[in-house]
């Protein structure tokens, strides 16, 4: 146990460095009578390799993204699980690249994932379905499919502790991330509703927010998080007061602040903007004008 660990019955929350701010994250260590599971082993688990490495029987993923699988290589003898729609990202690096879909950035992204997140493929990883239950002896992990961030994203409810691991429905000020090829805005909105309806006593987000132990606080943070979607759409609509190309919109940045420099930002901005633009076109709030430009309808 580290000073920053928090325990709820069989569940230990391994709070990550910098409060779990990316590239770090908050992982779970779930110790049943018969088996031990680690959930989303982060770079902060890698930093504790001597203490934790090899000591879990199962690795269970909320989804497959670089920061959530950084510690999978520490558990070479464990069974590894992700929802079947994300499992290809564990089976092979090509599968992970499909999840991102960053096109021309592919080579840079492969290096990034291998060098900074210790990615090691697990062709033996198992895919599970919505409603899967992992029984560890006296405690169970229930997988609830909440797609949108990725196709296979799940939240994990640990009972009887009533701990709900939210993965990257992370309640941060950044807001929902649906900027990959396998992300979907409409699915994310449905998943936010589904998460709201789950009974729990403790909520754990992978990034930043960490542990929440009362429902009122959880709902306040969930509402604020969800509201970012409408704020982005309003900001895009405002920007389209003048005709703009998609390249203009990507340069403007609706997600990341100007100083942030990561290899995938333009691709993520583009995918995010295109989903909002589709909705604004469908609702006839925006129209296409000359030479691939778009503008707000009068
Ligand atoms: Zn993620």
Coordinates of C-alpha atoms and ligand atoms in Angstrom, one line a residue:
X1 CA 0.0 0.0 0.0
X2 CA 1.2 3.5 -0.8
X3 CA 0.2 6.6 1.2
X4 CA -2.0 7.7 -1.7
X5 CA -4.0 4.4 -1.9
X6 CA -7.6 4.4 -0.8
X7 CA -9.4 1.3 0.3
X8 CA -13.1 0.4 0.0
X9 CA -13.5 -3.2 1.2
X10 CA -11.8 -5.5 -1.4
X11 CA -11.1 -2.5 -3.7
X12 CA -8.0 -0.4 -3.5
X13 CA -7.9 2.8 -5.6
X14 CA -4.3 3.3 -6.8
X15 CA -4.3 7.0 -7.2
X16 CA -2.0 8.0 -10.0
X17 CA 0.7 10.7 -10.1
X18 CA -0.4 14.3 -10.6
X19 CA -3.9 13.3 -9.5
X20 CA -4.1 10.9 -12.4
X21 CA -3.7 13.7 -15.0
X22 CA -2.8 12.3 -18.4
X23 CA -0.5 10.5 -19.2
X24 CA -1.1 9.1 -15.7
X25 CA -4.3 7.6 -14.4
X26 CA -6.1 6.1 -11.4
X27 CA -6.2 2.3 -11.4
X28 CA -8.0 -0.3 -9.3
X29 CA -6.6 -3.3 -7.4
X30 CA -9.4 -5.7 -6.5
X31 CA -8.5 -8.4 -4.1
X32 CA -11.1 -11.2 -3.8
X33 CA -10.7 -14.4 -1.7
X34 CA -9.9 -16.4 -4.8
X35 CA -8.4 -14.0 -7.3
X36 CA -7.0 -10.5 -7.7
X37 CA -7.7 -8.2 -10.6
X38 CA -6.1 -5.0 -11.7
X39 CA -8.2 -2.6 -13.6
X40 CA -6.7 -0.2 -16.2
X41 CA -3.0 -0.5 -15.1
X42 CA -1.6 3.0 -15.6
X43 CA 1.9 4.4 -15.9
X44 CA 1.6 5.0 -12.1
X45 CA 1.3 1.2 -11.7
X46 CA 4.4 0.8 -13.9
X47 CA 6.2 3.0 -11.4
X48 CA 5.3 0.5 -8.7
X49 CA 6.3 -2.6 -10.7
X50 CA 8.4 -4.0 -7.9
X51 CA 5.5 -4.0 -5.6
X52 CA 2.6 -4.9 -7.9
X53 CA 4.1 -6.6 -11.0
X54 CA 2.9 -10.2 -11.6
X55 CA 0.6 -10.2 -8.6
X56 CA -2.8 -10.0 -10.4
X57 CA -4.6 -13.0 -11.9
X58 CA -6.8 -10.8 -14.1
X59 CA -6.3 -7.6 -16.0
X60 CA -9.6 -6.0 -16.8
X61 CA -9.8 -3.0 -19.1
X62 CA -12.5 -0.3 -19.1
X63 CA -11.3 0.2 -22.7
X64 CA -8.2 0.1 -24.8
X65 CA -6.2 3.3 -25.0
X66 CA -2.5 3.8 -24.5
X67 CA -2.7 5.3 -21.0
X68 CA -5.0 2.5 -19.7
X69 CA -2.8 -0.4 -20.9
X70 CA 0.6 1.0 -20.0
X71 CA 1.0 -1.6 -17.2
X72 CA -0.4 -4.6 -19.0
X73 CA 3.1 -5.9 -19.7
X74 CA 3.7 -6.3 -15.9
X75 CA 1.1 -9.1 -15.8
X76 CA 2.4 -11.5 -18.4
X77 CA 0.8 -14.6 -16.7
X78 CA -2.6 -12.9 -16.0
X79 CA -5.7 -13.3 -18.1
X80 CA -6.4 -10.0 -19.9
X81 CA -9.9 -8.8 -20.7
X82 CA -11.6 -6.0 -22.6
X83 CA -15.0 -5.6 -24.2
X84 CA -15.0 -7.6 -27.5
X85 CA -15.2 -4.3 -29.5
X86 CA -12.0 -3.0 -28.0
X87 CA -10.1 -6.3 -27.7
X88 CA -8.5 -6.0 -31.1
X89 CA -6.5 -3.1 -29.6
X90 CA -4.9 -5.6 -27.2
X91 CA -4.5 -8.3 -29.7
X92 CA -2.2 -6.3 -32.0
X93 CA -0.8 -2.8 -32.3
X94 CA -2.6 -2.6 -35.7
X95 CA -5.8 -3.0 -33.8
X96 CA -5.0 -0.1 -31.5
X97 CA -4.1 2.0 -34.5
X98 CA -7.6 1.2 -36.0
X99 CA -9.2 2.4 -32.8
X100 CA -7.4 5.8 -33.1
X101 CA -7.7 6.1 -36.9
X102 CA -5.1 8.9 -37.1
X103 CA -4.2 8.2 -40.7
X104 CA -0.9 9.8 -41.7
X105 CA 0.1 10.1 -38.1
X106 CA 0.2 6.3 -37.8
X107 CA 4.0 5.9 -37.6
X108 CA 4.4 8.6 -35.0
X109 CA 1.5 7.2 -32.9
X110 CA 3.1 3.7 -33.0
X111 CA 6.3 5.1 -31.6
X112 CA 4.5 7.1 -29.0
X113 CA 2.5 4.1 -27.8
X114 CA 5.5 1.8 -27.8
X115 CA 8.1 4.1 -26.2
X116 CA 6.0 6.1 -23.7
X117 CA 3.3 3.6 -22.8
X118 CA 5.2 0.3 -23.0
X119 CA 2.6 -1.3 -25.3
X120 CA 2.9 -5.0 -25.6
X121 CA 0.4 -6.9 -27.7
X122 CA -1.7 -9.7 -26.0
X123 CA -3.0 -12.0 -28.8
X124 CA -4.5 -14.1 -26.0
X125 CA -6.7 -11.3 -24.6
X126 CA -10.3 -12.2 -24.1
X127 CA -13.3 -10.1 -25.4
X128 CA -16.3 -9.9 -23.1
X129 CA -19.9 -8.6 -23.6
X130 CA -22.2 -6.1 -21.9
X131 CA -23.2 -7.6 -18.5
X132 CA -20.1 -9.8 -18.1
X133 CA -19.4 -10.6 -14.4
X134 CA -16.0 -11.4 -13.0
X135 CA -16.2 -13.4 -9.8
X136 CA -13.1 -13.0 -7.6
X137 CA -14.5 -14.7 -4.4
X138 CA -16.7 -12.5 -2.2
X139 CA -16.5 -9.6 -4.7
X140 CA -17.6 -9.3 -8.3
X141 CA -16.8 -6.9 -11.1
X142 CA -19.8 -6.2 -13.4
X143 CA -19.0 -4.7 -16.9
X144 CA -21.6 -2.3 -18.2
X145 CA -21.1 -1.3 -21.8
X146 CA -20.9 2.5 -22.2
X147 CA -19.7 3.1 -25.8
X148 CA -18.8 6.5 -27.2
X149 CA -15.3 7.2 -26.0
X150 CA -14.4 4.0 -27.8
X151 CA -16.7 1.3 -29.2
X152 CA -16.0 -1.0 -26.4
X153 CA -15.8 1.4 -23.5
X154 CA -17.3 0.0 -20.3
X155 CA -17.8 1.2 -16.7
X156 CA -17.1 -1.4 -14.1
X157 CA -19.3 -1.8 -11.0
X158 CA -17.6 -3.7 -8.1
X159 CA -20.0 -5.3 -5.6
X160 CA -20.7 -5.5 -2.8
X161 CA -18.5 -2.4 -2.3
X162 CA -20.7 -0.3 -4.7
X163 CA -17.6 1.2 -6.4
X164 CA -18.2 2.3 -9.9
X165 CA -15.1 2.7 -12.1
X166 CA -15.9 5.3 -14.7
X167 CA -12.9 4.8 -17.0
X168 CA -12.7 7.8 -19.4
X169 CA -16.2 9.0 -18.6
X170 CA -13.7 10.9 -16.4
X171 CA -15.7 14.0 -15.3
X172 CA -12.7 16.3 -16.1
X173 CA -13.0 19.9 -17.1
X174 CA -11.8 18.9 -20.6
X175 CA -15.2 17.2 -21.1
X176 CA -16.1 14.1 -23.1
X177 CA -13.5 12.8 -25.5
X178 CA -15.0 11.4 -28.7
X179 CA -12.2 12.3 -31.1
X180 CA -11.0 8.9 -32.4
X181 CA -12.2 6.9 -35.5
X182 CA -13.9 4.5 -33.1
X183 CA -15.5 7.2 -31.0
X184 CA -19.1 8.3 -31.4
X185 CA -20.8 11.4 -30.0
X186 CA -24.3 10.1 -30.0
X187 CA -23.3 6.9 -28.3
X188 CA -21.4 8.9 -25.7
X189 CA -24.5 10.9 -24.9
X190 CA -26.6 7.7 -24.4
X191 CA -23.8 6.3 -22.2
X192 CA -23.8 9.4 -19.9
X193 CA -27.5 8.7 -19.4
X194 CA -26.9 5.0 -18.6
X195 CA -24.1 5.9 -16.1
X196 CA -26.5 8.3 -14.3
X197 CA -28.9 5.4 -13.7
X198 CA -26.4 3.0 -12.1
X199 CA -26.7 2.7 -8.3
X200 CA -23.3 3.1 -6.6
X201 CA -21.8 4.6 -3.5
X202 CA -18.3 5.5 -4.7
X203 CA -17.3 6.7 -8.1
X204 CA -13.7 6.5 -9.4
X205 CA -12.6 8.3 -12.6
X206 CA -9.4 7.3 -14.4
X207 CA -8.2 10.9 -14.7
X208 CA -7.9 13.8 -12.3
X209 CA -11.3 13.8 -10.5
X210 CA -10.3 10.6 -8.7
X211 CA -12.7 9.5 -6.0
X212 CA -16.2 10.8 -5.3
X213 CA -18.2 9.4 -2.4
X214 CA -21.6 11.1 -2.6
X215 CA -24.2 10.9 -5.3
X216 CA -25.0 14.7 -5.3
X217 CA -21.4 15.5 -6.1
X218 CA -21.3 12.8 -8.7
X219 CA -24.4 14.1 -10.5
X220 CA -23.1 17.7 -10.3
X221 CA -19.8 16.7 -11.9
X222 CA -21.6 14.5 -14.5
X223 CA -23.9 17.3 -15.5
X224 CA -21.0 19.8 -15.9
X225 CA -19.1 17.2 -17.9
X226 CA -22.0 16.5 -20.2
X227 CA -22.6 20.2 -20.7
X228 CA -19.2 20.5 -22.4
X229 CA -20.8 18.9 -25.5
X230 CA -23.4 21.7 -25.9
X231 CA -20.7 24.3 -25.2
X232 CA -18.5 23.0 -28.0
X233 CA -21.4 22.9 -30.4
X234 CA -22.3 26.5 -29.5
X235 CA -18.7 27.6 -29.9
X236 CA -18.5 26.0 -33.3
X237 CA -21.8 27.6 -34.4
X238 CA -20.4 31.0 -33.2
X239 CA -17.2 30.4 -35.2
X240 CA -19.3 29.7 -38.3
X241 CA -20.7 33.2 -38.2
X242 CA -18.2 33.6 -41.1
X243 CA -17.6 31.0 -43.7
X244 CA -14.9 28.6 -42.6
X245 CA -13.3 25.4 -44.0
X246 CA -12.8 22.3 -41.9
X247 CA -9.0 23.2 -41.8
X248 CA -9.9 26.6 -40.3
X249 CA -12.0 24.9 -37.6
X250 CA -9.2 22.4 -36.8
X251 CA -6.7 25.2 -36.6
X252 CA -9.0 27.2 -34.3
X253 CA -9.1 24.2 -31.8
X254 CA -12.3 23.5 -30.0
X255 CA -10.8 20.9 -27.6
X256 CA -7.2 21.5 -26.8
X257 CA -5.6 24.8 -25.7
X258 CA -3.2 26.4 -28.1
X259 CA 0.0 25.5 -26.1
X260 CA -0.8 21.8 -25.9
X261 CA 1.5 19.8 -28.3
X262 CA 0.6 16.1 -28.8
X263 CA 1.0 14.3 -32.1
X264 CA -2.7 13.5 -32.5
X265 CA -4.3 16.8 -31.8
X266 CA -5.3 17.8 -35.3
X267 CA -6.8 14.4 -36.0
X268 CA -8.8 14.5 -32.8
X269 CA -10.0 18.1 -33.4
X270 CA -11.1 17.1 -36.9
X271 CA -13.0 14.0 -35.9
X272 CA -14.8 15.9 -33.1
X273 CA -15.6 18.9 -35.3
X274 CA -17.0 16.7 -38.0
X275 CA -19.4 15.0 -35.7
X276 CA -20.8 18.3 -34.4
X277 CA -20.8 19.7 -38.0
X278 CA -22.9 16.8 -39.1
X279 CA -25.5 17.5 -36.4
X280 CA -25.5 21.2 -37.2
X281 CA -26.1 20.5 -40.9
X282 CA -28.8 17.9 -40.2
X283 CA -30.7 20.5 -38.0
X284 CA -30.2 23.1 -40.7
X285 CA -28.4 25.5 -38.4
X286 CA -25.3 25.4 -40.7
X287 CA -25.1 25.3 -44.5
X288 CA -22.3 24.5 -46.9
X289 CA -21.3 27.4 -49.0
X290 CA -18.6 28.0 -51.6
X291 CA -15.5 25.9 -52.0
X292 CA -15.8 23.5 -49.0
X293 CA -16.7 26.3 -46.5
X294 CA -19.5 26.2 -44.0
X295 CA -21.5 28.9 -42.3
X296 CA -24.3 29.5 -39.9
X297 CA -27.6 29.9 -41.6
X298 CA -29.2 33.3 -41.3
Ligands
LIG1 ZN1 -9.4 6.6 -23.3

